[in-house]
Short mmCIF file of C-alpha atoms in Angstrom, two decimals:
data_model
loop_
_atom_site.label_atom_id
_atom_site.label_comp_id
_atom_site.label_asym_id
_atom_site.label_seq_id
_atom_site.Cartn_x
_atom_site.Cartn_y
_atom_site.Cartn_z
CA MET A 1 71.16 89.42 -29.64
CA GLY A 2 67.87 87.50 -29.95
CA ARG A 3 65.45 87.83 -32.84
CA ARG A 4 63.09 90.14 -30.97
CA GLU A 5 65.94 92.38 -29.84
CA ALA A 6 67.27 92.51 -33.42
CA LEU A 7 63.80 93.41 -34.71
CA LEU A 8 63.41 96.18 -32.13
CA ALA A 9 66.89 97.56 -32.86
CA TRP A 10 65.99 97.65 -36.57
CA ALA A 11 62.68 99.35 -35.74
CA ASP A 12 64.42 101.98 -33.60
CA ALA A 13 66.82 102.70 -36.48
CA LEU A 14 63.87 103.34 -38.82
CA GLY A 15 62.35 105.84 -36.37
CA ASP A 16 59.35 107.74 -37.68
CA ARG A 17 59.59 105.96 -41.05
CA LEU A 18 58.00 102.97 -39.34
CA ARG A 19 54.25 102.58 -38.89
CA ASN A 20 53.30 101.20 -36.43
CA PRO A 21 56.10 102.87 -34.40
CA PRO A 22 58.83 101.11 -32.37
CA ASP A 23 57.18 101.54 -28.95
CA VAL A 24 54.08 99.79 -30.31
CA LEU A 25 56.17 96.87 -31.61
CA ARG A 26 58.00 96.65 -28.29
CA TRP A 27 54.69 96.36 -26.40
CA SER A 28 52.86 94.11 -28.85
CA THR A 29 55.57 91.49 -29.33
CA ASP A 30 55.56 90.40 -25.68
CA LYS A 31 52.24 88.79 -24.71
CA ARG A 32 52.63 89.86 -21.10
CA TYR A 33 50.65 92.89 -22.28
CA LEU A 34 47.58 90.71 -21.63
CA ALA A 35 48.03 91.36 -17.90
CA GLU A 36 47.97 95.10 -18.57
CA LEU A 37 44.76 94.80 -20.59
CA ALA A 38 43.13 92.65 -17.90
CA ALA A 39 44.07 95.21 -15.24
CA THR A 40 42.03 97.84 -17.10
CA GLY A 41 38.90 95.68 -16.81
CA LEU A 42 38.91 94.42 -20.39
CA PRO A 43 37.85 90.76 -20.75
CA VAL A 44 40.98 88.67 -21.42
CA VAL A 45 41.42 84.91 -21.76
CA GLU A 46 42.61 83.72 -18.35
CA THR A 47 46.42 83.71 -18.49
CA ALA A 48 48.98 82.46 -15.98
CA TYR A 49 52.63 83.53 -16.18
CA ALA A 50 54.22 80.33 -14.99
CA ALA A 51 57.66 79.63 -13.58
CA PRO A 52 59.05 76.08 -13.24
CA GLY A 53 57.37 74.32 -10.33
CA ASP A 54 54.36 76.64 -10.22
CA PRO A 55 50.98 74.90 -9.90
CA LEU A 56 49.23 74.83 -13.25
CA PRO A 57 45.54 75.08 -14.13
CA ALA A 58 43.61 71.90 -14.79
CA PRO A 59 44.11 70.56 -18.32
CA PRO A 60 43.52 70.88 -21.15
CA VAL A 61 45.81 73.91 -21.29
CA VAL A 62 47.92 75.69 -23.86
CA VAL A 63 51.53 76.50 -22.99
CA LYS A 64 53.30 79.04 -25.17
CA PRO A 65 56.14 81.55 -24.96
CA ALA A 66 55.39 85.17 -24.14
CA VAL A 67 57.44 86.15 -27.19
CA GLY A 68 56.73 84.08 -30.27
CA ALA A 69 55.02 83.91 -33.65
CA GLY A 70 53.16 81.46 -35.84
CA SER A 71 52.28 79.15 -32.91
CA ILE A 72 55.92 78.04 -32.72
CA ASP A 73 56.53 76.35 -29.33
CA ALA A 74 52.81 76.65 -28.50
CA GLN A 75 51.22 73.34 -27.60
CA ARG A 76 48.03 71.93 -26.12
CA HIS A 77 48.52 69.60 -23.14
CA ASP A 78 45.97 67.22 -21.63
CA ASP A 79 48.41 66.18 -18.89
CA ARG A 80 49.75 68.44 -16.11
CA ARG A 81 53.18 66.79 -16.12
CA ALA A 82 53.66 67.38 -19.85
CA ALA A 83 52.54 71.00 -19.43
CA ALA A 84 54.99 71.49 -16.55
CA GLU A 85 57.81 70.02 -18.61
CA HIS A 86 56.97 72.42 -21.44
CA VAL A 87 57.07 75.38 -19.03
CA ALA A 88 60.46 74.20 -17.75
CA ARG A 89 61.84 73.89 -21.29
CA LEU A 90 60.80 77.42 -22.17
CA HIS A 91 62.42 78.81 -19.02
CA ALA A 92 65.58 76.78 -19.65
CA GLY A 93 65.81 78.60 -22.97
CA GLY A 94 65.47 81.96 -21.25
CA ARG A 95 61.83 82.48 -22.21
CA MET A 96 58.72 83.38 -20.20
CA ALA A 97 55.91 80.81 -20.34
CA LEU A 98 52.20 81.61 -20.60
CA VAL A 99 49.55 79.06 -19.65
CA GLN A 100 45.95 79.45 -20.80
CA PRO A 101 42.94 77.12 -20.75
CA TYR A 102 42.42 75.33 -24.06
CA LEU A 103 39.13 76.57 -25.46
CA ASP A 104 37.71 74.55 -28.34
CA ALA A 105 36.14 77.61 -29.92
CA VAL A 106 36.17 79.50 -33.17
CA GLU A 107 38.52 82.47 -33.02
CA THR A 108 37.34 85.79 -34.42
CA ALA A 109 39.89 88.35 -35.60
CA LEU A 110 38.71 91.92 -36.11
CA LEU A 111 40.87 94.11 -38.33
CA TYR A 112 41.22 97.88 -37.97
CA LEU A 113 42.85 100.10 -40.61
CA ASP A 114 43.79 103.69 -39.79
CA GLY A 115 41.89 103.33 -36.51
CA ALA A 116 38.58 102.31 -38.13
CA TYR A 117 36.98 98.86 -38.19
CA SER A 118 37.54 97.25 -41.61
CA HIS A 119 36.61 93.55 -41.59
CA ALA A 120 36.73 90.30 -39.65
CA ILE A 121 37.57 86.64 -40.15
CA HIS A 122 36.98 83.37 -38.33
CA LYS A 123 39.77 80.90 -37.63
CA GLY A 124 39.11 77.25 -36.94
CA PRO A 125 40.44 75.81 -33.64
CA LEU A 126 44.23 75.55 -33.54
CA LEU A 127 46.36 73.02 -31.64
CA ALA A 128 43.48 70.53 -31.62
CA GLY A 129 45.70 67.79 -33.01
CA ALA A 130 48.89 67.40 -35.00
CA ALA A 131 49.69 70.87 -36.31
CA GLU A 132 50.41 71.20 -40.01
CA ARG A 133 52.55 74.15 -41.13
CA ASP A 134 52.75 76.07 -44.36
CA ALA A 135 55.75 75.96 -46.71
CA SER A 136 57.64 78.53 -44.62
CA GLY A 137 57.49 76.27 -41.55
CA LEU A 138 56.51 79.28 -39.43
CA PHE A 139 52.72 79.40 -39.55
CA VAL A 140 50.28 76.67 -38.60
CA THR A 141 47.87 75.95 -41.45
CA GLU A 142 44.59 77.64 -40.56
CA GLU A 143 40.99 77.47 -41.70
CA ILE A 144 40.08 81.07 -42.49
CA ALA A 145 36.66 82.42 -43.49
CA ALA A 146 35.19 85.90 -43.75
CA ALA A 147 33.04 86.74 -40.72
CA GLN A 148 30.51 89.18 -39.39
CA PRO A 149 31.38 89.84 -35.74
CA SER A 150 28.65 89.75 -33.14
CA ALA A 151 27.64 92.91 -31.32
CA GLY A 152 29.50 91.66 -28.23
CA GLU A 153 32.68 90.91 -30.18
CA ARG A 154 32.60 94.28 -31.87
CA ASP A 155 32.05 96.05 -28.54
CA VAL A 156 35.06 94.37 -26.92
CA ALA A 157 37.33 94.97 -29.92
CA ASP A 158 36.27 98.63 -30.10
CA ARG A 159 37.05 99.03 -26.39
CA VAL A 160 40.48 97.48 -26.91
CA MET A 161 41.15 99.82 -29.82
CA ALA A 162 40.05 102.86 -27.79
CA TRP A 163 42.52 101.88 -25.06
CA VAL A 164 45.30 101.26 -27.60
CA ALA A 165 44.66 104.62 -29.30
CA GLU A 166 44.79 106.42 -25.95
CA ARG A 167 48.05 104.66 -25.11
CA PHE A 168 49.85 104.87 -28.48
CA GLY A 169 47.92 107.28 -30.70
CA ALA A 170 46.60 106.52 -34.18
CA LEU A 171 47.90 103.30 -35.74
CA LEU A 172 48.04 102.20 -39.36
CA TYR A 173 46.67 98.74 -38.59
CA ALA A 174 45.63 96.53 -35.70
CA ARG A 175 44.13 93.09 -35.22
CA VAL A 176 42.16 92.06 -32.15
CA ASP A 177 41.85 88.27 -31.75
CA LEU A 178 38.95 87.06 -29.62
CA LEU A 179 37.70 83.74 -28.28
CA GLY A 180 34.06 84.48 -27.63
CA VAL A 181 34.21 87.96 -26.12
CA ALA A 182 37.59 87.46 -24.41
CA VAL A 183 40.81 88.90 -25.81
CA LEU A 184 43.31 86.27 -26.93
CA GLU A 185 45.85 88.60 -28.56
CA VAL A 186 46.20 92.15 -29.86
CA GLU A 187 48.40 92.11 -32.96
CA LEU A 188 50.03 95.46 -33.68
CA ALA A 189 53.13 94.06 -35.38
CA GLU A 190 51.35 91.48 -37.50
CA PRO A 191 51.43 91.19 -41.31
CA SER A 192 48.46 88.77 -41.47
CA LEU A 193 45.64 91.23 -42.11
CA PHE A 194 43.55 88.88 -44.31
CA LEU A 195 42.92 91.62 -46.85
CA GLY A 196 41.82 89.07 -49.43
CA HIS A 197 38.85 88.01 -47.30
CA ALA A 198 37.02 91.35 -47.50
CA PRO A 199 36.16 93.32 -50.65
CA GLY A 200 37.74 96.76 -50.52
CA ALA A 201 40.10 95.94 -47.63
CA ALA A 202 43.27 96.18 -49.73
CA GLU A 203 42.12 99.53 -51.09
CA ARG A 204 41.38 100.76 -47.54
CA MET A 205 44.86 99.69 -46.48
CA ALA A 206 46.45 101.50 -49.43
CA ALA A 207 44.45 104.65 -48.67
CA ALA A 208 45.53 104.50 -45.01
CA ILE A 209 49.20 104.24 -46.04
CA LEU A 210 48.87 107.16 -48.44
#
């Protein structure tokens, strides 16, 4: 049993003790959900679901697994051959590969607690060079700063949250990651809520749990 399958089996065993619930974790931990969001008309970073030998977009591109965390096995490529080899390696390991254009842009993450917007942060560009990781070895070291989202960013994130709420009901927490006004990820099984970057956020989280 793989790590994701073990996580989902554990989540199923917890049942209604778990917030967010198991069906949310099952959906959110496989980034192929981006295709579902795009099909609804939401703006999503262009994403190809590549098999070995498929033609790839012009570099620079980012290749990453559909199921993963902490940017592990995600890499920027400036060469099509290297990108294709990365796709092949992921498939050889039984994993789906996603290919996206590399966008040298500041990422904005908008955090929602108990269904309501709470706060936002900016992340500096990742995968721009040699990635440094924290002491755990899981997460790439990031430049994080408190942010005030633009009207366009807030509109997109609110639309994503409205769709998520219609699909899954009320959630304890959610994080919508944007590049510009395009959705990069929707984190519904994500412990990085950056509560320390917004006064009152930890108290809002505690109130939502209670």
